[in-house]
Amino acid sequence: MNSFSKWPKEAPCRQAAVAIAGEVHRAARLSEFTQQGLANLVNGFSTWPEEAVCHRAIVDIARELKGQYFNRDSYKESQQGSRDTLDQASA
């Protein structure tokens, strides 16, 4: 995706980016991407911010990353809560 953004005025590159953005927007499987992969997609899509589908794909990716961040924090909190419970039980 990033390679397409190197030639933003080339119609085939723009068309490919729009097609990929459409697939990203339709796919509910963003969790299957690595964070680096998602960042690469956002970087590429941001070359064409006037394309509504690129904008929507970026927003979808942002939601996915936000969810991953909050899920990670929730997991850490639940693990800390488990340790606190064990500490209290052994005291």
mmCIF file of C-alpha atoms in Angstrom:
data_model
loop_
_atom_site.group_PDB
_atom_site.id
_atom_site.type_symbol
_atom_site.label_atom_id
_atom_site.label_comp_id
_atom_site.label_asym_id
_atom_site.label_seq_id
_atom_site.Cartn_x
_atom_site.Cartn_y
_atom_site.Cartn_z
ATOM 1 C CA MET A 1 0.000 0.000 0.000
ATOM 2 C CA ASN A 2 2.773 2.440 0.858
ATOM 3 C CA SER A 3 4.306 1.909 -2.567
ATOM 4 C CA PHE A 4 1.125 3.057 -4.301
ATOM 5 C CA SER A 5 1.280 6.292 -2.352
ATOM 6 C CA LYS A 6 4.667 7.112 -3.890
ATOM 7 C CA TRP A 7 2.889 7.866 -7.165
ATOM 8 C CA PRO A 8 -0.321 9.587 -6.035
ATOM 9 C CA LYS A 9 -1.052 11.149 -9.434
ATOM 10 C CA GLU A 10 -0.940 7.815 -11.253
ATOM 11 C CA ALA A 11 -4.517 6.648 -11.810
ATOM 12 C CA PRO A 12 -3.763 2.915 -11.441
ATOM 13 C CA CYS A 13 -2.113 3.524 -8.048
ATOM 14 C CA ARG A 14 -5.052 5.601 -6.845
ATOM 15 C CA GLN A 15 -7.530 3.013 -8.124
ATOM 16 C CA ALA A 16 -5.663 0.209 -6.390
ATOM 17 C CA ALA A 17 -5.562 2.153 -3.132
ATOM 18 C CA VAL A 18 -9.291 2.864 -3.333
ATOM 19 C CA ALA A 19 -9.998 -0.816 -4.042
ATOM 20 C CA ILE A 20 -7.887 -1.921 -1.069
ATOM 21 C CA ALA A 21 -9.516 0.693 1.161
ATOM 22 C CA GLY A 22 -12.914 -0.638 0.130
ATOM 23 C CA GLU A 23 -11.887 -4.151 1.113
ATOM 24 C CA VAL A 24 -10.505 -2.942 4.438
ATOM 25 C CA HIS A 25 -13.742 -1.077 5.109
ATOM 26 C CA ARG A 26 -15.862 -4.131 4.275
ATOM 27 C CA ALA A 27 -13.666 -6.636 6.106
ATOM 28 C CA ALA A 28 -14.450 -7.225 9.732
ATOM 29 C CA ARG A 29 -11.116 -8.973 10.181
ATOM 30 C CA LEU A 30 -8.824 -6.066 10.962
ATOM 31 C CA SER A 31 -7.727 -7.889 14.104
ATOM 32 C CA GLU A 32 -5.851 -10.322 11.846
ATOM 33 C CA PHE A 33 -3.430 -7.553 10.834
ATOM 34 C CA THR A 34 -0.377 -6.618 12.858
ATOM 35 C CA GLN A 35 -0.229 -3.104 14.231
ATOM 36 C CA GLN A 36 2.593 -2.389 11.769
ATOM 37 C CA GLY A 37 0.456 -3.661 8.909
ATOM 38 C CA LEU A 38 -2.399 -1.411 9.964
ATOM 39 C CA ALA A 39 -0.024 1.551 10.240
ATOM 40 C CA ASN A 40 1.236 0.880 6.718
ATOM 41 C CA LEU A 41 -2.323 0.856 5.405
ATOM 42 C CA VAL A 42 -3.122 4.145 7.143
ATOM 43 C CA ASN A 43 0.024 5.746 5.754
ATOM 44 C CA GLY A 44 -0.920 4.690 2.251
ATOM 45 C CA PHE A 45 -4.586 5.674 2.483
ATOM 46 C CA SER A 46 -3.691 9.086 3.885
ATOM 47 C CA THR A 47 -2.248 10.008 0.481
ATOM 48 C CA TRP A 48 -5.822 10.266 -0.840
ATOM 49 C CA PRO A 49 -7.792 11.839 2.051
ATOM 50 C CA GLU A 50 -10.358 13.224 -0.401
ATOM 51 C CA GLU A 51 -11.401 9.664 -1.273
ATOM 52 C CA ALA A 52 -14.292 8.849 1.064
ATOM 53 C CA VAL A 53 -13.473 5.135 1.116
ATOM 54 C CA CYS A 54 -9.857 5.863 2.160
ATOM 55 C CA HIS A 55 -11.147 8.085 4.940
ATOM 56 C CA ARG A 56 -13.580 5.379 6.129
ATOM 57 C CA ALA A 57 -10.852 2.733 6.074
ATOM 58 C CA ILE A 58 -8.591 4.947 8.196
ATOM 59 C CA VAL A 59 -11.405 5.480 10.705
ATOM 60 C CA ASP A 60 -12.067 1.718 10.810
ATOM 61 C CA ILE A 61 -8.380 1.057 11.468
ATOM 62 C CA ALA A 62 -8.321 3.709 14.192
ATOM 63 C CA ARG A 63 -11.281 2.004 15.882
ATOM 64 C CA GLU A 64 -9.507 -1.343 15.663
ATOM 65 C CA LEU A 65 -6.310 0.029 17.192
ATOM 66 C CA LYS A 66 -8.278 1.795 19.921
ATOM 67 C CA GLY A 67 -10.014 -1.490 20.713
ATOM 68 C CA GLN A 68 -6.706 -3.351 20.838
ATOM 69 C CA TYR A 69 -5.281 -0.713 23.172
ATOM 70 C CA PHE A 70 -8.220 -0.795 25.565
ATOM 71 C CA ASN A 71 -8.440 -4.590 25.478
ATOM 72 C CA ARG A 72 -4.756 -4.781 26.361
ATOM 73 C CA ASP A 73 -5.267 -2.419 29.302
ATOM 74 C CA SER A 74 -8.346 -4.375 30.458
ATOM 75 C CA TYR A 75 -6.314 -7.585 30.345
ATOM 76 C CA LYS A 76 -3.535 -6.009 32.419
ATOM 77 C CA GLU A 77 -6.064 -4.714 34.948
ATOM 78 C CA SER A 78 -7.740 -8.124 35.234
ATOM 79 C CA GLN A 79 -4.369 -9.770 35.781
ATOM 80 C CA GLN A 80 -3.490 -7.234 38.452
ATOM 81 C CA GLY A 81 -6.867 -7.841 40.106
ATOM 82 C CA SER A 82 -6.168 -11.591 40.161
ATOM 83 C CA ARG A 83 -2.758 -11.030 41.772
ATOM 84 C CA ASP A 84 -4.301 -8.702 44.386
ATOM 85 C CA THR A 85 -6.915 -11.342 45.246
ATOM 86 C CA LEU A 86 -4.216 -14.009 45.617
ATOM 87 C CA ASP A 87 -2.113 -11.698 47.796
ATOM 88 C CA GLN A 88 -5.094 -11.002 50.082
ATOM 89 C CA ALA A 89 -5.938 -14.701 50.340
ATOM 90 C CA SER A 90 -2.408 -15.636 51.368
ATOM 91 C CA ALA A 91 -2.091 -12.817 53.917
#
